Amino acid sequence: MRRIHVIGIGAGDPDFVTAQAVSALNDTQVFFAMDKGPRRGAADDLVAVRKLICDRFITEPRYRFVELVDPPRAAAGDAPGYRQVVADWHAERARIWAAAIETELGPDGVGAFLAWGDPSLYDSTLRILDKVGEHVDFEYDVIPGITAIQVLTARHRIPLNDVGEPVLITTGRQLREHGLTGSAVVMLDADCSFQQCPPQTRIWWGAYLGTPDELLYAGTVGEIGDEIVAARAEARTRHGWIMDTYLLRSAD
Ligand SMILES: C[S@@+](CC[C@H](N)C(=O)[O-])C[C@H]1O[C@@H](n2cnc3c(N)ncnc32)[C@H](O)[C@@H]1O
């Protein structure tokens, strides 16, 4: 039976790769990589980190990379439309992945997908693999990785939750639509949506976490919100891309 590892590689620093991930990397014959095309400025840097991880941790290199061409994704306006567009796109990707698994892996071959951070968090690999199973037989396992959230809280040396309190993990769009109650981690936010929170809201912000370009800011939205907006815009222009994550706690 073909086997697939879905390996969380941590969100930035190759030192985040776990011993379990190293075993799975060394067990892999074919790494399947998504070709994100020119629309993703981060693509080159992120592919470079993946190659660096393979070079560093694989002791007897017998592996190869296979690029999977990403199907084009139609634009969608409203939320229900968006879900359908994503579902169609995942179905198309599943067909492409299934064909690649069948062609590139022998009957007992071992393949892997490397997921940034942890595969369970804002990552579609597991959803798509579930659909791939409709086309081709294989087994798969999941190796957890260090998420951007864990790097953020470690760098700021803070607990994620207040004592006995919940934490919401959400997106910039959801924060703008629903506002903040208690604590929330915000990811995938191109618009500095924290600016809509009351000025006394506390914020712990981090960009390029775990990399040599890491940026960190902590304070209240009123005190440092503008500084974050300016630093983010400057860094984004300089690098051509940015990934940032932040924790918010409402003042009351
Ligand atoms: C598609 S999600 C993937 C999250 C990933 N699976 C994880 O476990 O962290 C991408 C978002 O994660 C956050 N992110 C990932 N890596 C980051 C990093 N090194 N520094 C800051 N934010 C990061 C950003 O909010 C980015 O928009």
CSV table of N, CA and C in Angstrom, one decimal, residues 10-74:
chain,number,residue,atom,x,y,z
A,10,GLY,N,7.0,23.2,11.1
A,10,GLY,CA,7.2,24.4,12.0
A,10,GLY,C,7.1,25.7,11.1
A,11,ALA,N,6.9,26.8,11.8
A,11,ALA,CA,6.6,28.1,11.1
A,11,ALA,C,7.8,29.0,11.0
A,12,GLY,N,8.8,28.5,10.4
A,12,GLY,CA,9.9,29.5,10.1
A,12,GLY,C,11.3,28.9,10.3
A,13,ASP,N,11.7,28.6,11.6
A,13,ASP,CA,13.0,28.2,11.9
A,13,ASP,C,13.2,26.7,11.7
A,14,PRO,N,14.2,26.3,10.9
A,14,PRO,CA,14.4,24.8,10.7
A,14,PRO,C,14.6,24.1,12.1
A,15,ASP,N,15.0,24.8,13.1
A,15,ASP,CA,15.2,24.2,14.4
A,15,ASP,C,13.8,23.8,15.0
A,16,PHE,N,12.7,24.2,14.4
A,16,PHE,CA,11.4,23.8,14.9
A,16,PHE,C,11.1,22.4,14.5
A,17,VAL,N,11.8,21.8,13.5
A,17,VAL,CA,11.5,20.5,13.0
A,17,VAL,C,11.7,19.5,14.2
A,18,THR,N,10.7,18.6,14.4
A,18,THR,CA,10.7,17.7,15.6
A,18,THR,C,11.4,16.4,15.2
A,19,ALA,N,11.8,15.6,16.2
A,19,ALA,CA,12.5,14.4,15.9
A,19,ALA,C,11.5,13.4,15.1
A,20,GLN,N,10.2,13.5,15.4
A,20,GLN,CA,9.3,12.7,14.7
A,20,GLN,C,9.2,13.1,13.2
A,21,ALA,N,9.3,14.4,13.0
A,21,ALA,CA,9.3,14.9,11.6
A,21,ALA,C,10.6,14.4,10.9
A,22,VAL,N,11.7,14.4,11.6
A,22,VAL,CA,13.0,14.0,11.0
A,22,VAL,C,12.9,12.5,10.5
A,23,SER,N,12.2,11.7,11.4
A,23,SER,CA,12.1,10.2,11.0
A,23,SER,C,11.2,10.2,9.7
A,24,ALA,N,10.1,10.9,9.7
A,24,ALA,CA,9.2,10.9,8.5
A,24,ALA,C,9.9,11.4,7.3
A,25,LEU,N,10.7,12.5,7.4
A,25,LEU,CA,11.5,13.0,6.3
A,25,LEU,C,12.4,11.9,5.7
A,26,ASN,N,13.1,11.2,6.6
A,26,ASN,CA,14.0,10.2,6.2
A,26,ASN,C,13.4,8.9,5.6
A,27,ASP,N,12.1,8.8,5.8
A,27,ASP,CA,11.3,7.7,5.3
A,27,ASP,C,10.7,8.0,3.9
A,28,THR,N,10.9,9.2,3.5
A,28,THR,CA,10.1,9.7,2.3
A,28,THR,C,11.0,9.5,1.0
A,29,GLN,N,10.3,9.0,-0.1
A,29,GLN,CA,11.0,8.9,-1.4
A,29,GLN,C,10.6,10.1,-2.3
A,30,VAL,N,9.3,10.6,-2.2
A,30,VAL,CA,8.9,11.7,-3.1
A,30,VAL,C,8.2,12.8,-2.2
A,31,PHE,N,8.7,14.0,-2.4
A,31,PHE,CA,8.1,15.1,-1.7
A,31,PHE,C,7.2,15.8,-2.8
A,32,PHE,N,5.9,15.9,-2.5
A,32,PHE,CA,5.0,16.6,-3.4
A,32,PHE,C,4.9,18.1,-2.9
A,33,ALA,N,5.2,19.0,-3.9
A,33,ALA,CA,5.2,20.4,-3.6
A,33,ALA,C,4.3,21.1,-4.5
A,34,MET,N,3.5,22.1,-3.9
A,34,MET,CA,2.6,22.9,-4.7
A,34,MET,C,3.4,24.0,-5.4
A,35,ASP,N,3.1,24.1,-6.7
A,35,ASP,CA,3.6,25.2,-7.5
A,35,ASP,C,2.7,26.4,-7.3
A,36,LYS,N,3.0,27.4,-6.5
A,36,LYS,CA,2.1,28.5,-6.2
A,36,LYS,C,2.1,29.5,-7.4
A,37,GLY,N,3.0,29.4,-8.3
A,37,GLY,CA,3.1,30.4,-9.4
A,37,GLY,C,3.5,31.8,-8.9
A,38,PRO,N,3.6,32.7,-9.9
A,38,PRO,CA,4.1,34.0,-9.5
A,38,PRO,C,3.2,34.9,-8.6
A,39,ARG,N,1.9,34.4,-8.4
A,39,ARG,CA,1.0,35.3,-7.6
A,39,ARG,C,1.4,35.3,-6.1
A,40,ARG,N,2.3,34.4,-5.7
A,40,ARG,CA,2.7,34.3,-4.3
A,40,ARG,C,4.1,34.8,-4.1
A,41,GLY,N,4.3,36.0,-3.6
A,41,GLY,CA,5.7,36.5,-3.4
A,41,GLY,C,6.5,35.7,-2.5
A,42,ALA,N,5.8,35.1,-1.5
A,42,ALA,CA,6.5,34.3,-0.5
A,42,ALA,C,7.0,33.0,-1.0
A,43,ALA,N,6.5,32.6,-2.2
A,43,ALA,CA,6.7,31.2,-2.6
A,43,ALA,C,8.2,30.8,-2.6
A,44,ASP,N,9.1,31.7,-3.2
A,44,ASP,CA,10.5,31.3,-3.4
A,44,ASP,C,11.1,31.1,-2.0
A,45,ASP,N,10.8,32.0,-1.1
A,45,ASP,CA,11.4,31.9,0.3
A,45,ASP,C,10.9,30.7,1.0
A,46,LEU,N,9.6,30.4,0.9
A,46,LEU,CA,9.1,29.2,1.6
A,46,LEU,C,9.6,27.9,1.0
A,47,VAL,N,9.7,27.9,-0.4
A,47,VAL,CA,10.2,26.7,-1.0
A,47,VAL,C,11.7,26.5,-0.6
A,48,ALA,N,12.4,27.6,-0.4
A,48,ALA,CA,13.8,27.5,0.0
A,48,ALA,C,13.9,26.9,1.4
A,49,VAL,N,13.0,27.3,2.3
A,49,VAL,CA,13.1,26.8,3.7
A,49,VAL,C,12.8,25.3,3.6
A,50,ARG,N,11.9,24.8,2.8
A,50,ARG,CA,11.6,23.4,2.7
A,50,ARG,C,12.8,22.6,2.2
A,51,LYS,N,13.4,23.2,1.1
A,51,LYS,CA,14.6,22.5,0.6
A,51,LYS,C,15.7,22.4,1.6
A,52,LEU,N,15.9,23.5,2.4
A,52,LEU,CA,16.9,23.6,3.4
A,52,LEU,C,16.7,22.5,4.5
A,53,ILE,N,15.4,22.4,4.8
A,53,ILE,CA,15.0,21.4,5.9
A,53,ILE,C,15.4,20.0,5.4
A,54,CYS,N,15.1,19.7,4.1
A,54,CYS,CA,15.4,18.4,3.5
A,54,CYS,C,17.0,18.2,3.5
A,55,ASP,N,17.7,19.2,3.1
A,55,ASP,CA,19.2,19.1,3.0
A,55,ASP,C,19.7,18.8,4.4
A,56,ARG,N,19.2,19.5,5.4
A,56,ARG,CA,19.8,19.4,6.7
A,56,ARG,C,19.4,18.1,7.4
A,57,PHE,N,18.2,17.6,7.3
A,57,PHE,CA,17.8,16.5,8.1
A,57,PHE,C,17.8,15.2,7.5
A,58,ILE,N,17.9,15.1,6.2
A,58,ILE,CA,17.8,13.8,5.5
A,58,ILE,C,19.2,13.3,5.3
A,59,THR,N,19.5,12.2,6.0
A,59,THR,CA,20.9,11.7,6.1
A,59,THR,C,21.3,10.9,4.8
A,60,GLU,N,20.4,10.2,4.2
A,60,GLU,CA,20.8,9.5,3.0
A,60,GLU,C,19.9,9.9,1.9
A,61,PRO,N,20.2,11.0,1.2
A,61,PRO,CA,19.3,11.5,0.2
A,61,PRO,C,19.0,10.6,-0.9
A,62,ARG,N,17.7,10.1,-1.0
A,62,ARG,CA,17.3,9.2,-2.1
A,62,ARG,C,16.0,9.7,-2.6
A,63,TYR,N,15.7,11.0,-2.2
A,63,TYR,CA,14.3,11.5,-2.5
A,63,TYR,C,14.4,12.4,-3.7
A,64,ARG,N,13.1,12.7,-4.2
A,64,ARG,CA,13.0,13.7,-5.2
A,64,ARG,C,11.8,14.6,-4.9
A,65,PHE,N,11.8,15.8,-5.5
A,65,PHE,CA,10.6,16.7,-5.4
A,65,PHE,C,9.8,16.6,-6.7
A,66,VAL,N,8.5,16.5,-6.5
A,66,VAL,CA,7.6,16.5,-7.6
A,66,VAL,C,6.6,17.8,-7.5
A,67,GLU,N,6.7,18.7,-8.4
A,67,GLU,CA,5.9,19.9,-8.4
A,67,GLU,C,4.4,19.5,-8.8
A,68,LEU,N,3.5,19.9,-8.0
A,68,LEU,CA,2.1,19.8,-8.4
A,68,LEU,C,1.5,21.1,-8.9
A,69,VAL,N,1.1,21.2,-10.1
A,69,VAL,CA,0.6,22.5,-10.7
A,69,VAL,C,-0.7,22.8,-10.0
A,70,ASP,N,-0.8,24.0,-9.5
A,70,ASP,CA,-2.0,24.4,-8.8
A,70,ASP,C,-3.1,24.9,-9.9
A,71,PRO,N,-4.3,24.4,-9.8
A,71,PRO,CA,-5.3,24.8,-10.8
A,71,PRO,C,-5.7,26.3,-10.5
A,72,PRO,N,-6.1,27.0,-11.5
A,72,PRO,CA,-6.5,28.4,-11.2
A,72,PRO,C,-7.7,28.5,-10.3
A,73,ARG,N,-7.7,29.5,-9.5
A,73,ARG,CA,-8.9,29.6,-8.5
A,73,ARG,C,-9.7,30.9,-8.9
A,74,ALA,N,-11.0,30.6,-9.1
A,74,ALA,CA,-11.8,31.8,-9.5
A,74,ALA,C,-12.0,32.7,-8.4
